[in-house]
Amino acid sequence: MFVALLALSLTAAGDTLRVGVYHNPPKLQLDDTERVSGILGDLLSAMASREGWQLDPVACHWQACLQALQRGEIDLLPDVGWSEARAERLDFHEVPALHSWSQVYQGRGETVEAALDLGGKRIAVLQGSMQHGYLQQLLDSFGAEAAWVTVSGYAAAFEAVRDGEADVAVSNHFFGGWQAAEYGLRDTPIMFQPARLFYASSGGRQSQVLASIDGYLERWKADGHSPYYAALQRWRGPESGKALVPPMIWWGMAALVLLLAVALGGSLLLKRRVAARTADLEKVKDRLSTILDSVEAYIYIKTPDLRYEYANRKVCEFLELPAEQVIGKRDSDFFDTETVASLHRNDLRVIDQGEKVVTEEVKIFKRGSRAFTFLSAKLPLRDSQGNIQSLCGISTDITDYREIQAHNHRLTFYDPLTGLPNRRQLLDHLELVTKSIHRSNRYAALLFIDLDNFKVVNDLQGLHRGDELLHRVAERLSDAVRESDTLARLGADEFVLLLHDLGEDMSRAASAAERVAEKLLAAILDARDIDSRGLPTTGSIGITLFSGREASVDTAMQQADIALQQAKNAGGNALRFFSSEMQSAVMARVHLEADLHQALQRDELDLHYQVQVDGDTHVTGVEALLRWHHPRRGMVSPGVFIPLAESSQLILPIGHWVLESACRQLAVWAEAQETEALTISVNVSSVQFQQADFVAQVKRLLDETGACPERLIMEVTESLLMDDPERVRDTMTALSELGIRFGLDDFGTGYSSLNYLKRLPLHQLKIDQSFVHDLLVDPVDAAIVETTITLANSLGLEVTAEGVETVEQHEWLKGQGCHSFQGYLYSRPVPIGELVLGVLPSPLDS
């Protein structure tokens, strides 16, 4: 008959579970509809919905719940901390549902800093709890007494302190962190009894239920999207990972260190205070050992040569060795080389320098791969003379805390499919960039990227193939951008790229953003599956530039989205700027650059020459000036196409053609006596100077054309000289050794420095035409020109005045000691066939 009744009880429990619920939010409580709620309540409800259990909540106080569980009046009790004593009376599953610890909270006016400060205090504690037993044992071991105010719940404990019925209250950190401020309480550094929390039953009645709970906890803890982490975030918020190891843990560790130091010095204290109780010292030692073994922390002592002298139960369990096999060993007997080196550094700071070290330590076993993270406090133990005798360490395992913290961080800031930053992190970065450009007025760009017809991929090939495509696109896009920029996924097939620090010039910033967008479109095309079933993949990109105080996060997001829709409306595989005017300008620039690519092949480029004369208008040389005659646009200004050629690297083949043409002309002139002494000045771009083989290229041109290097003058700008001056000096020196001469163009308009005039192999200074134009009416310009001529003459440099247009300018410059002139007064730049050489008509006769 008894067996039949027991079987009936087990069957009924499988359908309906009577669940004890004591009010302990946020872990456990009844909601407004009398349903079980809180972290553990939500988890149980999620399991019940899958198993078909019917949950029958039974409201009770903590002690009443425990007694009802043992009597079989309820089937299951959540939020039960495991202990050996309870394990003899109750049934537990294997995988902990939560990790917690206990903490002491104090009211206004209290100054509780350490465990010994609890002596003489009125302590509100949960009746029949492990916290009560632990603190009673701790205070008894030091002969301290306290007045215990037993309550039925943590809320009642906090109310007792608030109402003046108790001085301090004991609670788990979940409830304390949630409610302490509401009751006017604040936490103390006293933290103890790290606990593992379970669902408990009794009498073997619910073994199958506990086994099912174990299965769910094991699977859900391994899945970041499971109901387990959803419950944690629902009750503790997405930032909860930060609270797993709160800043007060450092004070808690300090309190543990103080407790241990007092305990280890207990024998000396007892000798002074009760000399007559010598016979009790052995009992105190045994009691101390019991206390250290019962503390849920890893406590150890090392000798000055870093051998273990003492290890408590937790240390031995961690090493999976008995104490006799730990004592006398070193860390190198247990851990890998990197772990040993890190522990050794911290230990020597204590032993050699007497420091107190509080730090996180990562430990990996010799034959293992998993890393365990500990929060360790280490301090020196000294004898009566103050000499360091040993090292004492207390470590707390925070591995699970750190893993949950890292997992929560990934969930909060990163997209789980692609691993890219998510919308939240993008908006954070965009906020920082907009604030920085408010001050700097530098441009940034926001690019919205959307895959064309992505829905077709999902419809034809399935969601799995669609996810694979998104992952490949994310990889290709990441390879195409700078590490300093932010590439994020907003969701579905939408990506965003934030480009910052694009300079203060809007057209250059737009050009840079356009080049990046073209790379991204190419990267998307490259993301097609190598499988034959892969469909062609294209993308559309909307771009907005923003700068100055008008820039804002919302505006940038809206404008980029509008530009994206324009790109989609254009048929896809396209990019569009938000500004229609900028769009037109960018496209015009794109077309011009495309035409420039063909200009050399189509023989549209030409060299014009402007003569350079001496004081008597004898032609001494020419400057080669590049011209582009576009078949539709006509003559394109060098100020337009040369910067375009430099930004697109087209200046390299164009610059090589200019040098080759100049060298061939020098070779032709060398065959006639009247022209063999003429020079040709050629402007050289900084991009050409950056080529590693530029000197070799020039030498090869000289050898191939037979040009005299002494007749070739390379004109460089001051900005080039300031860009990596050591490398520039080495290149100029190597070219100078070939016989080539150098002129400094537009002197005085850049970073004028006497230093490079002295250190670099320069032969000529050219006074910029902006100073020559007004030298007869502007005393400042006249002073600059006069000083430049004097400086050049004193350094043995030739000086050429550019932009001479009048006889008066010629005569003034000649009178100041200038002997070389160039400008419209003598000749405009003309093709080689129209060039007049020899002696020009004197401008004085005009």
PDB file of C-alpha atoms in Angstrom, residues 543-788:
ATOM      1  CA  ILE A 543      27.285  58.461 -48.429  1.00  0.00           C
ATOM      2  CA  THR A 544      27.027  61.619 -46.374  1.00  0.00           C
ATOM      3  CA  LEU A 545      29.829  63.944 -45.325  1.00  0.00           C
ATOM      4  CA  PHE A 546      29.568  65.937 -42.114  1.00  0.00           C
ATOM      5  CA  SER A 547      31.710  68.499 -40.319  1.00  0.00           C
ATOM      6  CA  GLY A 548      31.484  71.428 -37.929  1.00  0.00           C
ATOM      7  CA  ARG A 549      29.006  72.179 -35.181  1.00  0.00           C
ATOM      8  CA  GLU A 550      25.998  71.299 -37.368  1.00  0.00           C
ATOM      9  CA  ALA A 551      26.980  67.621 -37.411  1.00  0.00           C
ATOM     10  CA  SER A 552      24.834  65.282 -35.333  1.00  0.00           C
ATOM     11  CA  VAL A 553      24.257  61.552 -35.033  1.00  0.00           C
ATOM     12  CA  ASP A 554      20.611  61.662 -36.116  1.00  0.00           C
ATOM     13  CA  THR A 555      21.263  63.930 -39.081  1.00  0.00           C
ATOM     14  CA  ALA A 556      24.157  61.811 -40.357  1.00  0.00           C
ATOM     15  CA  MET A 557      22.100  58.612 -40.076  1.00  0.00           C
ATOM     16  CA  GLN A 558      19.126  60.178 -41.884  1.00  0.00           C
ATOM     17  CA  GLN A 559      21.189  61.657 -44.691  1.00  0.00           C
ATOM     18  CA  ALA A 560      23.134  58.432 -45.316  1.00  0.00           C
ATOM     19  CA  ASP A 561      19.871  56.496 -45.446  1.00  0.00           C
ATOM     20  CA  ILE A 562      18.382  58.961 -47.972  1.00  0.00           C
ATOM     21  CA  ALA A 563      21.497  58.677 -50.123  1.00  0.00           C
ATOM     22  CA  LEU A 564      21.230  54.884 -49.938  1.00  0.00           C
ATOM     23  CA  GLN A 565      17.684  54.997 -51.251  1.00  0.00           C
ATOM     24  CA  GLN A 566      18.893  57.133 -54.171  1.00  0.00           C
ATOM     25  CA  ALA A 567      21.519  54.493 -54.939  1.00  0.00           C
ATOM     26  CA  LYS A 568      18.891  51.732 -54.764  1.00  0.00           C
ATOM     27  CA  ASN A 569      16.589  53.730 -57.051  1.00  0.00           C
ATOM     28  CA  ALA A 570      19.427  54.017 -59.558  1.00  0.00           C
ATOM     29  CA  GLY A 571      19.261  50.248 -60.060  1.00  0.00           C
ATOM     30  CA  GLY A 572      21.775  49.028 -57.479  1.00  0.00           C
ATOM     31  CA  ASN A 573      25.514  48.381 -57.647  1.00  0.00           C
ATOM     32  CA  ALA A 574      25.902  52.150 -57.304  1.00  0.00           C
ATOM     33  CA  LEU A 575      26.923  54.826 -54.840  1.00  0.00           C
ATOM     34  CA  ARG A 576      25.250  58.162 -54.198  1.00  0.00           C
ATOM     35  CA  PHE A 577      26.117  61.188 -52.079  1.00  0.00           C
ATOM     36  CA  PHE A 578      23.464  62.884 -50.026  1.00  0.00           C
ATOM     37  CA  SER A 579      24.155  66.305 -51.609  1.00  0.00           C
ATOM     38  CA  SER A 580      23.032  66.482 -55.222  1.00  0.00           C
ATOM     39  CA  GLU A 581      25.575  69.241 -55.863  1.00  0.00           C
ATOM     40  CA  MET A 582      28.363  67.122 -54.426  1.00  0.00           C
ATOM     41  CA  GLN A 583      27.085  64.135 -56.351  1.00  0.00           C
ATOM     42  CA  SER A 584      27.455  66.113 -59.570  1.00  0.00           C
ATOM     43  CA  ALA A 585      30.902  67.346 -58.586  1.00  0.00           C
ATOM     44  CA  VAL A 586      32.093  63.871 -57.597  1.00  0.00           C
ATOM     45  CA  MET A 587      30.796  62.313 -60.803  1.00  0.00           C
ATOM     46  CA  ALA A 588      32.451  65.050 -62.860  1.00  0.00           C
ATOM     47  CA  ARG A 589      35.680  64.327 -61.060  1.00  0.00           C
ATOM     48  CA  VAL A 590      35.247  60.601 -61.665  1.00  0.00           C
ATOM     49  CA  HIS A 591      34.758  61.195 -65.395  1.00  0.00           C
ATOM     50  CA  LEU A 592      37.721  63.569 -65.512  1.00  0.00           C
ATOM     51  CA  GLU A 593      39.911  61.005 -63.768  1.00  0.00           C
ATOM     52  CA  ALA A 594      38.753  58.333 -66.217  1.00  0.00           C
ATOM     53  CA  ASP A 595      39.681  60.629 -69.109  1.00  0.00           C
ATOM     54  CA  LEU A 596      43.057  61.365 -67.526  1.00  0.00           C
ATOM     55  CA  HIS A 597      43.790  57.628 -67.516  1.00  0.00           C
ATOM     56  CA  GLN A 598      43.545  57.733 -71.322  1.00  0.00           C
ATOM     57  CA  ALA A 599      45.273  61.083 -71.872  1.00  0.00           C
ATOM     58  CA  LEU A 600      48.781  59.645 -72.344  1.00  0.00           C
ATOM     59  CA  GLN A 601      47.583  56.912 -74.667  1.00  0.00           C
ATOM     60  CA  ARG A 602      45.587  59.399 -76.746  1.00  0.00           C
ATOM     61  CA  ASP A 603      48.541  61.816 -76.984  1.00  0.00           C
ATOM     62  CA  GLU A 604      46.511  64.591 -75.348  1.00  0.00           C
ATOM     63  CA  LEU A 605      49.330  65.732 -73.038  1.00  0.00           C
ATOM     64  CA  ASP A 606      51.927  68.218 -74.228  1.00  0.00           C
ATOM     65  CA  LEU A 607      54.844  70.195 -72.838  1.00  0.00           C
ATOM     66  CA  HIS A 608      54.948  73.969 -73.185  1.00  0.00           C
ATOM     67  CA  TYR A 609      58.129  75.861 -72.388  1.00  0.00           C
ATOM     68  CA  GLN A 610      58.568  79.268 -70.757  1.00  0.00           C
ATOM     69  CA  VAL A 611      61.963  80.899 -71.232  1.00  0.00           C
ATOM     70  CA  GLN A 612      64.241  81.993 -68.411  1.00  0.00           C
ATOM     71  CA  VAL A 613      66.560  84.949 -69.189  1.00  0.00           C
ATOM     72  CA  ASP A 614      69.469  86.784 -67.599  1.00  0.00           C
ATOM     73  CA  GLY A 615      69.623  90.500 -66.885  1.00  0.00           C
ATOM     74  CA  ASP A 616      70.353  91.282 -70.563  1.00  0.00           C
ATOM     75  CA  THR A 617      67.392  89.092 -71.746  1.00  0.00           C
ATOM     76  CA  HIS A 618      69.667  86.308 -73.008  1.00  0.00           C
ATOM     77  CA  VAL A 619      67.763  83.004 -72.866  1.00  0.00           C
ATOM     78  CA  THR A 620      69.560  80.701 -70.411  1.00  0.00           C
ATOM     79  CA  GLY A 621      66.992  77.941 -70.173  1.00  0.00           C
ATOM     80  CA  VAL A 622      63.316  77.031 -70.026  1.00  0.00           C
ATOM     81  CA  GLU A 623      60.798  75.603 -67.601  1.00  0.00           C
ATOM     82  CA  ALA A 624      58.784  72.641 -68.902  1.00  0.00           C
ATOM     83  CA  LEU A 625      55.080  73.075 -68.082  1.00  0.00           C
ATOM     84  CA  LEU A 626      52.533  70.283 -68.559  1.00  0.00           C
ATOM     85  CA  ARG A 627      49.387  70.992 -70.586  1.00  0.00           C
ATOM     86  CA  TRP A 628      46.311  68.837 -71.272  1.00  0.00           C
ATOM     87  CA  HIS A 629      44.173  69.477 -74.310  1.00  0.00           C
ATOM     88  CA  HIS A 630      40.942  67.571 -73.666  1.00  0.00           C
ATOM     89  CA  PRO A 631      39.047  66.610 -76.841  1.00  0.00           C
ATOM     90  CA  ARG A 632      35.725  67.973 -75.442  1.00  0.00           C
ATOM     91  CA  ARG A 633      36.676  70.280 -72.553  1.00  0.00           C
ATOM     92  CA  GLY A 634      39.512  72.028 -74.356  1.00  0.00           C
ATOM     93  CA  MET A 635      42.504  73.130 -72.275  1.00  0.00           C
ATOM     94  CA  VAL A 636      42.195  71.784 -68.714  1.00  0.00           C
ATOM     95  CA  SER A 637      43.914  73.865 -66.041  1.00  0.00           C
ATOM     96  CA  PRO A 638      46.984  72.218 -64.461  1.00  0.00           C
ATOM     97  CA  GLY A 639      45.544  73.325 -61.095  1.00  0.00           C
ATOM     98  CA  VAL A 640      42.657  70.917 -61.734  1.00  0.00           C
ATOM     99  CA  PHE A 641      44.229  67.828 -63.254  1.00  0.00           C
ATOM    100  CA  ILE A 642      47.642  67.711 -61.526  1.00  0.00           C
ATOM    101  CA  PRO A 643      46.163  67.337 -57.966  1.00  0.00           C
ATOM    102  CA  LEU A 644      43.835  64.698 -59.458  1.00  0.00           C
ATOM    103  CA  ALA A 645      46.820  62.874 -60.959  1.00  0.00           C
ATOM    104  CA  GLU A 646      48.668  62.992 -57.634  1.00  0.00           C
ATOM    105  CA  SER A 647      45.728  61.656 -55.576  1.00  0.00           C
ATOM    106  CA  SER A 648      45.136  58.789 -58.036  1.00  0.00           C
ATOM    107  CA  GLN A 649      48.837  57.891 -58.529  1.00  0.00           C
ATOM    108  CA  LEU A 650      48.553  58.782 -62.237  1.00  0.00           C
ATOM    109  CA  ILE A 651      51.321  61.324 -61.621  1.00  0.00           C
ATOM    110  CA  LEU A 652      53.820  58.448 -61.743  1.00  0.00           C
ATOM    111  CA  PRO A 653      53.446  57.551 -65.449  1.00  0.00           C
ATOM    112  CA  ILE A 654      52.754  61.211 -66.349  1.00  0.00           C
ATOM    113  CA  GLY A 655      55.787  62.452 -64.395  1.00  0.00           C
ATOM    114  CA  HIS A 656      57.963  59.777 -66.041  1.00  0.00           C
ATOM    115  CA  TRP A 657      56.778  60.951 -69.477  1.00  0.00           C
ATOM    116  CA  VAL A 658      57.589  64.581 -68.623  1.00  0.00           C
ATOM    117  CA  LEU A 659      61.111  63.678 -67.491  1.00  0.00           C
ATOM    118  CA  GLU A 660      61.663  61.525 -70.578  1.00  0.00           C
ATOM    119  CA  SER A 661      60.431  64.310 -72.896  1.00  0.00           C
ATOM    120  CA  ALA A 662      62.693  66.876 -71.199  1.00  0.00           C
ATOM    121  CA  CYS A 663      65.731  64.587 -71.438  1.00  0.00           C
ATOM    122  CA  ARG A 664      65.120  63.938 -75.136  1.00  0.00           C
ATOM    123  CA  GLN A 665      64.842  67.680 -75.773  1.00  0.00           C
ATOM    124  CA  LEU A 666      68.132  68.294 -73.923  1.00  0.00           C
ATOM    125  CA  ALA A 667      69.785  65.641 -76.088  1.00  0.00           C
ATOM    126  CA  VAL A 668      68.537  67.416 -79.229  1.00  0.00           C
ATOM    127  CA  TRP A 669      69.761  70.812 -78.013  1.00  0.00           C
ATOM    128  CA  ALA A 670      73.178  69.351 -77.148  1.00  0.00           C
ATOM    129  CA  GLU A 671      73.809  68.752 -80.865  1.00  0.00           C
ATOM    130  CA  ALA A 672      73.819  72.498 -81.659  1.00  0.00           C
ATOM    131  CA  GLN A 673      76.402  74.937 -80.301  1.00  0.00           C
ATOM    132  CA  GLU A 674      73.854  77.746 -79.788  1.00  0.00           C
ATOM    133  CA  THR A 675      71.556  75.590 -77.630  1.00  0.00           C
ATOM    134  CA  GLU A 676      73.872  73.120 -75.917  1.00  0.00           C
ATOM    135  CA  ALA A 677      74.173  75.263 -72.752  1.00  0.00           C
ATOM    136  CA  LEU A 678      70.408  75.654 -72.238  1.00  0.00           C
ATOM    137  CA  THR A 679      68.776  74.113 -69.189  1.00  0.00           C
ATOM    138  CA  ILE A 680      65.321  72.623 -68.683  1.00  0.00           C
ATOM    139  CA  SER A 681      63.573  72.900 -65.325  1.00  0.00           C
ATOM    140  CA  VAL A 682      61.048  70.168 -64.534  1.00  0.00           C
ATOM    141  CA  ASN A 683      58.598  70.126 -61.607  1.00  0.00           C
ATOM    142  CA  VAL A 684      58.839  66.854 -59.647  1.00  0.00           C
ATOM    143  CA  SER A 685      55.937  65.635 -57.470  1.00  0.00           C
ATOM    144  CA  SER A 686      56.401  64.338 -53.937  1.00  0.00           C
ATOM    145  CA  VAL A 687      54.648  61.146 -55.070  1.00  0.00           C
ATOM    146  CA  GLN A 688      57.515  60.502 -57.511  1.00  0.00           C
ATOM    147  CA  PHE A 689      60.071  61.064 -54.752  1.00  0.00           C
ATOM    148  CA  GLN A 690      58.356  58.380 -52.645  1.00  0.00           C
ATOM    149  CA  GLN A 691      59.175  55.692 -55.230  1.00  0.00           C
ATOM    150  CA  ALA A 692      61.912  53.415 -53.940  1.00  0.00           C
ATOM    151  CA  ASP A 693      63.515  53.159 -57.424  1.00  0.00           C
ATOM    152  CA  PHE A 694      63.140  56.828 -58.465  1.00  0.00           C
ATOM    153  CA  VAL A 695      66.914  57.418 -58.652  1.00  0.00           C
ATOM    154  CA  ALA A 696      67.342  54.272 -60.775  1.00  0.00           C
ATOM    155  CA  GLN A 697      64.528  55.423 -63.125  1.00  0.00           C
ATOM    156  CA  VAL A 698      66.191  58.836 -63.672  1.00  0.00           C
ATOM    157  CA  LYS A 699      69.603  57.265 -64.286  1.00  0.00           C
ATOM    158  CA  ARG A 700      68.062  54.904 -66.832  1.00  0.00           C
ATOM    159  CA  LEU A 701      66.405  57.842 -68.650  1.00  0.00           C
ATOM    160  CA  LEU A 702      69.700  59.754 -68.790  1.00  0.00           C
ATOM    161  CA  ASP A 703      71.486  56.698 -70.189  1.00  0.00           C
ATOM    162  CA  GLU A 704      68.771  55.975 -72.768  1.00  0.00           C
ATOM    163  CA  THR A 705      68.418  59.577 -74.044  1.00  0.00           C
ATOM    164  CA  GLY A 706      72.058  60.701 -73.714  1.00  0.00           C
ATOM    165  CA  ALA A 707      70.936  63.916 -72.008  1.00  0.00           C
ATOM    166  CA  CYS A 708      73.499  65.900 -70.023  1.00  0.00           C
ATOM    167  CA  PRO A 709      72.434  65.694 -66.350  1.00  0.00           C
ATOM    168  CA  GLU A 710      73.998  69.094 -65.554  1.00  0.00           C
ATOM    169  CA  ARG A 711      71.425  70.707 -67.874  1.00  0.00           C
ATOM    170  CA  LEU A 712      68.448  69.129 -66.044  1.00  0.00           C
ATOM    171  CA  ILE A 713      67.039  71.090 -63.100  1.00  0.00           C
ATOM    172  CA  MET A 714      64.463  69.391 -60.885  1.00  0.00           C
ATOM    173  CA  GLU A 715      62.196  71.886 -59.138  1.00  0.00           C
ATOM    174  CA  VAL A 716      60.878  70.751 -55.734  1.00  0.00           C
ATOM    175  CA  THR A 717      58.517  72.416 -53.277  1.00  0.00           C
ATOM    176  CA  GLU A 718      59.070  73.218 -49.634  1.00  0.00           C
ATOM    177  CA  SER A 719      56.297  70.824 -48.595  1.00  0.00           C
ATOM    178  CA  LEU A 720      58.185  67.947 -50.231  1.00  0.00           C
ATOM    179  CA  LEU A 721      61.301  68.800 -48.252  1.00  0.00           C
ATOM    180  CA  MET A 722      59.375  68.674 -44.996  1.00  0.00           C
ATOM    181  CA  ASP A 723      57.906  65.222 -45.753  1.00  0.00           C
ATOM    182  CA  ASP A 724      60.371  62.670 -44.305  1.00  0.00           C
ATOM    183  CA  PRO A 725      63.381  65.023 -44.709  1.00  0.00           C
ATOM    184  CA  GLU A 726      65.997  62.313 -44.169  1.00  0.00           C
ATOM    185  CA  ARG A 727      64.684  60.152 -47.003  1.00  0.00           C
ATOM    186  CA  VAL A 728      64.262  63.209 -49.271  1.00  0.00           C
ATOM    187  CA  ARG A 729      67.814  64.346 -48.530  1.00  0.00           C
ATOM    188  CA  ASP A 730      69.200  60.904 -49.409  1.00  0.00           C
ATOM    189  CA  THR A 731      67.282  60.867 -52.717  1.00  0.00           C
ATOM    190  CA  MET A 732      68.383  64.411 -53.643  1.00  0.00           C
ATOM    191  CA  THR A 733      71.994  63.613 -52.770  1.00  0.00           C
ATOM    192  CA  ALA A 734      71.962  60.506 -54.972  1.00  0.00           C
ATOM    193  CA  LEU A 735      70.503  62.469 -57.900  1.00  0.00           C
ATOM    194  CA  SER A 736      72.932  65.339 -57.326  1.00  0.00           C
ATOM    195  CA  GLU A 737      75.817  62.882 -57.584  1.00  0.00           C
ATOM    196  CA  LEU A 738      74.532  62.067 -61.088  1.00  0.00           C
ATOM    197  CA  GLY A 739      74.977  65.770 -61.959  1.00  0.00           C
ATOM    198  CA  ILE A 740      71.337  66.855 -61.685  1.00  0.00           C
ATOM    199  CA  ARG A 741      70.713  70.265 -60.131  1.00  0.00           C
ATOM    200  CA  PHE A 742      67.827  71.247 -57.838  1.00  0.00           C
ATOM    201  CA  GLY A 743      65.755  74.386 -57.634  1.00  0.00           C
ATOM    202  CA  LEU A 744      63.436  75.285 -54.761  1.00  0.00           C
ATOM    203  CA  ASP A 745      60.138  76.420 -56.286  1.00  0.00           C
ATOM    204  CA  ASP A 746      57.805  79.068 -54.776  1.00  0.00           C
ATOM    205  CA  PHE A 747      60.269  79.930 -51.991  1.00  0.00           C
ATOM    206  CA  GLY A 748      58.627  81.697 -49.067  1.00  0.00           C
ATOM    207  CA  THR A 749      55.093  80.325 -49.525  1.00  0.00           C
ATOM    208  CA  GLY A 750      55.465  77.167 -47.425  1.00  0.00           C
ATOM    209  CA  TYR A 751      57.535  76.059 -44.437  1.00  0.00           C
ATOM    210  CA  SER A 752      60.552  78.283 -45.165  1.00  0.00           C
ATOM    211  CA  SER A 753      63.472  77.050 -43.103  1.00  0.00           C
ATOM    212  CA  LEU A 754      67.149  77.948 -43.276  1.00  0.00           C
ATOM    213  CA  ASN A 755      67.921  74.440 -42.034  1.00  0.00           C
ATOM    214  CA  TYR A 756      67.165  72.679 -45.317  1.00  0.00           C
ATOM    215  CA  LEU A 757      68.857  75.432 -47.326  1.00  0.00           C
ATOM    216  CA  LYS A 758      72.029  74.453 -45.500  1.00  0.00           C
ATOM    217  CA  ARG A 759      71.632  70.662 -45.443  1.00  0.00           C
ATOM    218  CA  LEU A 760      70.158  69.897 -48.885  1.00  0.00           C
ATOM    219  CA  PRO A 761      71.983  69.976 -52.263  1.00  0.00           C
ATOM    220  CA  LEU A 762      70.095  72.994 -53.660  1.00  0.00           C
ATOM    221  CA  HIS A 763      71.422  75.155 -56.500  1.00  0.00           C
ATOM    222  CA  GLN A 764      68.617  77.623 -57.122  1.00  0.00           C
ATOM    223  CA  LEU A 765      65.817  79.536 -55.360  1.00  0.00           C
ATOM    224  CA  LYS A 766      62.732  80.707 -57.249  1.00  0.00           C
ATOM    225  CA  ILE A 767      60.926  83.733 -55.822  1.00  0.00           C
ATOM    226  CA  ASP A 768      57.185  83.114 -56.015  1.00  0.00           C
ATOM    227  CA  GLN A 769      55.262  85.406 -58.402  1.00  0.00           C
ATOM    228  CA  SER A 770      52.894  86.404 -55.576  1.00  0.00           C
ATOM    229  CA  PHE A 771      55.756  88.441 -54.054  1.00  0.00           C
ATOM    230  CA  VAL A 772      56.972  89.824 -57.405  1.00  0.00           C
ATOM    231  CA  HIS A 773      53.530  91.055 -58.471  1.00  0.00           C
ATOM    232  CA  ASP A 774      53.250  93.800 -55.802  1.00  0.00           C
ATOM    233  CA  LEU A 775      56.869  94.437 -54.878  1.00  0.00           C
ATOM    234  CA  LEU A 776      56.723  97.998 -56.304  1.00  0.00           C
ATOM    235  CA  VAL A 777      53.670  98.954 -54.206  1.00  0.00           C
ATOM    236  CA  ASP A 778      53.874  96.693 -51.137  1.00  0.00           C
ATOM    237  CA  PRO A 779      56.877  97.344 -48.851  1.00  0.00           C
ATOM    238  CA  VAL A 780      56.416  93.941 -47.182  1.00  0.00           C
ATOM    239  CA  ASP A 781      56.658  92.071 -50.497  1.00  0.00           C
ATOM    240  CA  ALA A 782      59.655  94.205 -51.483  1.00  0.00           C
ATOM    241  CA  ALA A 783      61.407  93.414 -48.192  1.00  0.00           C
ATOM    242  CA  ILE A 784      60.743  89.670 -48.620  1.00  0.00           C
ATOM    243  CA  VAL A 785      62.143  89.651 -52.166  1.00  0.00           C
ATOM    244  CA  GLU A 786      65.185  91.741 -51.196  1.00  0.00           C
ATOM    245  CA  THR A 787      65.913  89.462 -48.231  1.00  0.00           C
ATOM    246  CA  THR A 788      65.531  86.334 -50.370  1.00  0.00           C
TER     247      THR A 788
END
